[in-house]
JSON list of C-alpha atoms in Angstrom, two decimals:
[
{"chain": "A", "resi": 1, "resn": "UNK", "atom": "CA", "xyz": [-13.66, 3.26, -7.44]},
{"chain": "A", "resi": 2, "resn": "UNK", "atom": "CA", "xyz": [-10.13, 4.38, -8.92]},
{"chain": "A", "resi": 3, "resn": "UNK", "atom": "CA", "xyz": [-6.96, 5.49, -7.77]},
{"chain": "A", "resi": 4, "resn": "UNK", "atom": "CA", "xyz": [-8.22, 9.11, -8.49]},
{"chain": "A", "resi": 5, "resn": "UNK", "atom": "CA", "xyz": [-10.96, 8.94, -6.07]},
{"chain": "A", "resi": 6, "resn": "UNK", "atom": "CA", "xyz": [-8.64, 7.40, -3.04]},
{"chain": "A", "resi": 7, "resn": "UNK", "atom": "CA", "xyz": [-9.78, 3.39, -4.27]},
{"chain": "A", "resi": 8, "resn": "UNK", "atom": "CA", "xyz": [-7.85, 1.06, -5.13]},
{"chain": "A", "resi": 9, "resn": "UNK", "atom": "CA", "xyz": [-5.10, 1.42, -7.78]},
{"chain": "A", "resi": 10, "resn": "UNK", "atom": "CA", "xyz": [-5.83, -1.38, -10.49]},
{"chain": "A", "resi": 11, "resn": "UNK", "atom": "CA", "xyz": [-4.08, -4.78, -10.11]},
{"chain": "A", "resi": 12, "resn": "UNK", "atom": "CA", "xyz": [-1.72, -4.81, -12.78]},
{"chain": "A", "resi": 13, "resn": "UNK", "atom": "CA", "xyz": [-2.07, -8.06, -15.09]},
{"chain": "A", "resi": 14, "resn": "UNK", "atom": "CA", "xyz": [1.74, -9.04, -14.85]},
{"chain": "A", "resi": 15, "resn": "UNK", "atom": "CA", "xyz": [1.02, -8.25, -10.85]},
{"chain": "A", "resi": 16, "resn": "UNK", "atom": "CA", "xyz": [3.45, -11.55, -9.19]},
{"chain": "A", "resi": 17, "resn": "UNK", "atom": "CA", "xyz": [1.32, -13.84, -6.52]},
{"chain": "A", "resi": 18, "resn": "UNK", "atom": "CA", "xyz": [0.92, -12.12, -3.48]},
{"chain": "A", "resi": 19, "resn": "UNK", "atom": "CA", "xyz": [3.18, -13.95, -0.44]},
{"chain": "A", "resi": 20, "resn": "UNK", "atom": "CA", "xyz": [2.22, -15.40, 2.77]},
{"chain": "A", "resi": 21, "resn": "UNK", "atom": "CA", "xyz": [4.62, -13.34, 5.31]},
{"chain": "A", "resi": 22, "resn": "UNK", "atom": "CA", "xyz": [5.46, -14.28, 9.19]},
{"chain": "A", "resi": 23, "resn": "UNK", "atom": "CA", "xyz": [5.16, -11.47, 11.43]},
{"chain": "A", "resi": 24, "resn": "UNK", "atom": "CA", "xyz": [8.70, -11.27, 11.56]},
{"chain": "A", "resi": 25, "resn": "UNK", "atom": "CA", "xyz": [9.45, -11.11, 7.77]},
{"chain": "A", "resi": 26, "resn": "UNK", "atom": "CA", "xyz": [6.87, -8.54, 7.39]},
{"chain": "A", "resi": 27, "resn": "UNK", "atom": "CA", "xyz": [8.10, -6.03, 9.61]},
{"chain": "A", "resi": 28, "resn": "UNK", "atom": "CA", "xyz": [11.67, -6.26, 8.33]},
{"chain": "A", "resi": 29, "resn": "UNK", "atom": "CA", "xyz": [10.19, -5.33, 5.06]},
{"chain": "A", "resi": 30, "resn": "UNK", "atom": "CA", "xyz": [7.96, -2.76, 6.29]},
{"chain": "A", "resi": 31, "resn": "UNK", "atom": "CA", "xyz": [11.32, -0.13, 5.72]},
{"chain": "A", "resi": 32, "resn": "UNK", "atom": "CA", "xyz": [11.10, -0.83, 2.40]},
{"chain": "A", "resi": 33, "resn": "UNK", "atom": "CA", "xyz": [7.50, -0.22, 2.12]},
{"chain": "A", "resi": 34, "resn": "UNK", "atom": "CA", "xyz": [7.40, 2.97, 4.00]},
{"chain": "A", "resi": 35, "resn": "UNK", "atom": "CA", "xyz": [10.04, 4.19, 1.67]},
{"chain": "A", "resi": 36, "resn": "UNK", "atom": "CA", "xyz": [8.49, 3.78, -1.77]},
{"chain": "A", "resi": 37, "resn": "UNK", "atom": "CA", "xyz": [5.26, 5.07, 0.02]},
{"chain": "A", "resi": 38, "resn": "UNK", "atom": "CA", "xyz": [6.53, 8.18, 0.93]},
{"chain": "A", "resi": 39, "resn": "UNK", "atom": "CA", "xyz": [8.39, 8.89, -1.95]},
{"chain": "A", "resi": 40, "resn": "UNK", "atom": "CA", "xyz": [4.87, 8.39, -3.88]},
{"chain": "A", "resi": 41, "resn": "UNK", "atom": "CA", "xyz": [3.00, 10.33, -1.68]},
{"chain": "A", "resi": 42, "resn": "UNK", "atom": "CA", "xyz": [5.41, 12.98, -2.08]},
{"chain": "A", "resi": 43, "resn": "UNK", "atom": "CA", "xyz": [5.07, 12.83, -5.29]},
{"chain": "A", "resi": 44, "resn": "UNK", "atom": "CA", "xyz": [1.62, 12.34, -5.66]},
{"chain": "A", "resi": 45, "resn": "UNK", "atom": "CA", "xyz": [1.23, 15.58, -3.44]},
{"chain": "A", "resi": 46, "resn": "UNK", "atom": "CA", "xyz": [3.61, 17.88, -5.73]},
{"chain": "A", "resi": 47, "resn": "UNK", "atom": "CA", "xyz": [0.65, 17.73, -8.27]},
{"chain": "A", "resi": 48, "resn": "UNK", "atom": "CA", "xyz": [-1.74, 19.65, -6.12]},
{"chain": "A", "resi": 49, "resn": "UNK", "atom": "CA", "xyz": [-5.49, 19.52, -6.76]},
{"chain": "A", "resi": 50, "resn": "UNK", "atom": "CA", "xyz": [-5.02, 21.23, -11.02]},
{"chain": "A", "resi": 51, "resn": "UNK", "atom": "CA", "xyz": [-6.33, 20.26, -13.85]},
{"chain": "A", "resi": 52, "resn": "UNK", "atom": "CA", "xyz": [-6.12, 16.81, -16.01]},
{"chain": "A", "resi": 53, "resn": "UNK", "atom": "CA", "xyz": [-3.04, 16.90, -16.43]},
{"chain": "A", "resi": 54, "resn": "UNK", "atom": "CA", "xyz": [-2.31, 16.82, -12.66]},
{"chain": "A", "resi": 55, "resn": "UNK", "atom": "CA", "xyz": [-4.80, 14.52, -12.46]},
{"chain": "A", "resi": 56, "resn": "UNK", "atom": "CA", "xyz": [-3.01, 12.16, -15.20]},
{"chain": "A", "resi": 57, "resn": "UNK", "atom": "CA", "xyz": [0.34, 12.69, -13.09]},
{"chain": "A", "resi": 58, "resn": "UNK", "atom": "CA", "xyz": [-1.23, 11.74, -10.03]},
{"chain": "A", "resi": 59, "resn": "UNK", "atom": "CA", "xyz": [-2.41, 8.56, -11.25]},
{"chain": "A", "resi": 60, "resn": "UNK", "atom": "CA", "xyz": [0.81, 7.59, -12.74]},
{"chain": "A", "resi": 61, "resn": "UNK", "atom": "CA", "xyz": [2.65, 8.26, -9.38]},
{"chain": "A", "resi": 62, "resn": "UNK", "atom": "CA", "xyz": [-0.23, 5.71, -8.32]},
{"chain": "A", "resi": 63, "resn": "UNK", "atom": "CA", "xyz": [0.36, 3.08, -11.13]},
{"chain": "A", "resi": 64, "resn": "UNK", "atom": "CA", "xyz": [4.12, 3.29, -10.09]},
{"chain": "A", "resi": 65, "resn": "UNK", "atom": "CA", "xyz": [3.85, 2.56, -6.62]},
{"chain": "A", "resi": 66, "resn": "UNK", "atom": "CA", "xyz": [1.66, -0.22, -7.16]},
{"chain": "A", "resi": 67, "resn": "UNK", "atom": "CA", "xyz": [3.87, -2.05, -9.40]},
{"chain": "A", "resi": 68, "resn": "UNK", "atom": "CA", "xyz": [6.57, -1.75, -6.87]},
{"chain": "A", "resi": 69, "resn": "UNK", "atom": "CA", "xyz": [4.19, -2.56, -3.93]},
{"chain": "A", "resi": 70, "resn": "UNK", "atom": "CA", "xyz": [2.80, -5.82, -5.92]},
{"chain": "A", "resi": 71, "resn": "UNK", "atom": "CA", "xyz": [6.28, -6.30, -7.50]},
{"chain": "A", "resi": 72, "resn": "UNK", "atom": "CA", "xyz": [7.36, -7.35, -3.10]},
{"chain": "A", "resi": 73, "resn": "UNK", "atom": "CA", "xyz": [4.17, -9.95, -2.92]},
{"chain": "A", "resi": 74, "resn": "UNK", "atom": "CA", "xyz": [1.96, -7.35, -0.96]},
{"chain": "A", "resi": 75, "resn": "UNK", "atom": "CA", "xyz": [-1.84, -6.71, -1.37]},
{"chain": "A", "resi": 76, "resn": "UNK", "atom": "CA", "xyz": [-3.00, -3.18, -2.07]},
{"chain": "A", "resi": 77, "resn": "UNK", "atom": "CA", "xyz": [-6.20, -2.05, -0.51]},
{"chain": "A", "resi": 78, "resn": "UNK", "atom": "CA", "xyz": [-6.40, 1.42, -0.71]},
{"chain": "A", "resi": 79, "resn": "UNK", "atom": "CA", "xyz": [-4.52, 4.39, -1.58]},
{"chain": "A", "resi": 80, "resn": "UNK", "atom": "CA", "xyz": [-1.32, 4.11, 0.80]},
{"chain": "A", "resi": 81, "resn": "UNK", "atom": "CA", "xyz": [-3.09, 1.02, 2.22]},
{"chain": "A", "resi": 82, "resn": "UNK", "atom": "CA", "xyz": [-0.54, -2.49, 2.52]},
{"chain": "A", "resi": 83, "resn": "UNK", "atom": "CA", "xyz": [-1.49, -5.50, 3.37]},
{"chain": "A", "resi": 84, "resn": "UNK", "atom": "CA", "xyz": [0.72, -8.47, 3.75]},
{"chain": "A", "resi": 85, "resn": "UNK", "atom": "CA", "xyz": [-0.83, -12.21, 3.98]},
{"chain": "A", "resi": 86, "resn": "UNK", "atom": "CA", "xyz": [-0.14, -13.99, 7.12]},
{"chain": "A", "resi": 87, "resn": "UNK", "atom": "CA", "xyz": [-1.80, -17.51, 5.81]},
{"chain": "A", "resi": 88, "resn": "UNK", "atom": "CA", "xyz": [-4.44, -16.42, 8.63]},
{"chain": "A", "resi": 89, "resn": "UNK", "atom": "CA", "xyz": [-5.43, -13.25, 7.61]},
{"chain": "A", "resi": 90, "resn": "UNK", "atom": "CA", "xyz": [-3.47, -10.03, 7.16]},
{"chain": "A", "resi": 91, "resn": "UNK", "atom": "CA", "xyz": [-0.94, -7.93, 8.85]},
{"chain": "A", "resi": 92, "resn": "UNK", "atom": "CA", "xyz": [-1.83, -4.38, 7.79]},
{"chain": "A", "resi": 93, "resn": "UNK", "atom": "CA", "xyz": [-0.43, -1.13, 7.55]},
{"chain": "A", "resi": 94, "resn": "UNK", "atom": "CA", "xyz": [-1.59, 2.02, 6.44]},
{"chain": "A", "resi": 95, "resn": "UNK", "atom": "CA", "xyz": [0.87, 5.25, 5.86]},
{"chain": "A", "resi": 96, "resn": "UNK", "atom": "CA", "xyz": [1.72, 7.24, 7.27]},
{"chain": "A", "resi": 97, "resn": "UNK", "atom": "CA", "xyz": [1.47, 5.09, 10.70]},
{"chain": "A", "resi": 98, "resn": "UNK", "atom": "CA", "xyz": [5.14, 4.38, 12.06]},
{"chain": "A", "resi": 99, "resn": "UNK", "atom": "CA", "xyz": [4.99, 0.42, 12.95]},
{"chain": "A", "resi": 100, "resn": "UNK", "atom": "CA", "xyz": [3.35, -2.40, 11.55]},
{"chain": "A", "resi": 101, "resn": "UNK", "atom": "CA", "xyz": [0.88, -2.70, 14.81]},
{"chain": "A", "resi": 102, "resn": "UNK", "atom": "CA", "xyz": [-2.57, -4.27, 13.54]},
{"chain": "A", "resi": 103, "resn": "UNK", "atom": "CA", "xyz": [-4.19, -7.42, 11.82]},
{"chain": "A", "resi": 104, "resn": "UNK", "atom": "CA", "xyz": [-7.53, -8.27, 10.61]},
{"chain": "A", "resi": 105, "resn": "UNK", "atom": "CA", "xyz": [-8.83, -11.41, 9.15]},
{"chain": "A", "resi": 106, "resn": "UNK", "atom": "CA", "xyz": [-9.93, -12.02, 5.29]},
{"chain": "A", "resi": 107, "resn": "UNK", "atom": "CA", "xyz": [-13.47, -11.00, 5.84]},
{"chain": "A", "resi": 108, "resn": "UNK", "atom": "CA", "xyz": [-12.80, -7.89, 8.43]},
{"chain": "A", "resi": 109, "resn": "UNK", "atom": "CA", "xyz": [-11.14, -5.57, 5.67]},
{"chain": "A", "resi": 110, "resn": "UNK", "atom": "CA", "xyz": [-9.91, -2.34, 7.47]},
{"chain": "A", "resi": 111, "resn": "UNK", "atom": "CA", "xyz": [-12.53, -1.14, 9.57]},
{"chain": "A", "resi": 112, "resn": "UNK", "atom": "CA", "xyz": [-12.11, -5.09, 11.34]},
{"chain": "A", "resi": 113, "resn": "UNK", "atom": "CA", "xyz": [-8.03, -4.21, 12.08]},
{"chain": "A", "resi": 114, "resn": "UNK", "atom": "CA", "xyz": [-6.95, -5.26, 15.65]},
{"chain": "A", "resi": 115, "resn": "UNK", "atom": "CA", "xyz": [-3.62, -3.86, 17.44]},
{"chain": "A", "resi": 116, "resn": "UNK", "atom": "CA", "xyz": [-1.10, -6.86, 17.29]},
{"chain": "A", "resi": 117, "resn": "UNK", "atom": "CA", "xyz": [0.35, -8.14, 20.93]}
]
C-alpha cells in the first residue's frame, strides 16, 4: 500500500524516534498538526485526479507532510492519519476531526479507537 492509494506514506530513513506524549502535551500540539495537515491536503487536492504528473505532485505533497509530521515525534498511519504514543497506547487523530477525542491501544489500530473521557 502507498501514499497514492490512501496507505501509508513511507517512513523516511532519517525519520527522528517517535515520542511518548501525555494527554496534555498532545493536544497542545494538535494546532500544529492540524495546520501542516490542512495545508497538505490542500495541496494535495489542487492536483485533482490527472495524469502522472499529478500523481507525482500528489505524492510529494505526501512525502512533505510526513517529514514534518515525523520531524514532531508522531506516528503516521494513514493518509491524514496521526498518532501520538501515550507509553500505553495511542492518542489518535484523524483530519479533518476538530479535537483530539479518541485512543486505542498498540494492537487495536483504528478501527479499535475509543472516545477519550
Amino acid at each position: 500500500m502507498s501514499a497514492r492509494d490512501g496507505g501509508a506514506p513511507p517512513v523516511p530513513p532519517e525519520a527522528p524516534p517517535c515520542r511518548t506524549f501525555t494527554l496534555e502535551e498532545a493536544r497542545g500540539l494538535l494546532p500544529r498538526v492540524r495546520e501542516l495537515t490542512e495545508e497538505a491536503a490542500r495541496r494535495y487536492i489542487q492536483f485533482g485526479e490527472g495524469g502522472i504528473e499529478a500523481e507525482e505532485a500528489r505524492h510529494r505533497v505526501v512525502e512533505e507532510w510526513a517529514e514534518k509530521i515525523l520531524s514532531l515525534g508522531l506516528e503516521i498511519k494513514g493518509l491524514w492519519l496521526v498518532d501520538f504514543d501515550s507509553g500505553a497506547g495511542y492518542y489518535c487523530w484523524k483530519y479533518p476531526e476538530q479535537s483530539l477525542g479518541h485512543f486505542h491501544g498498540y494492537e487495536e489500530g483504528f478501527s479499535g479507537r475509543v472516545p477519550l473521557q
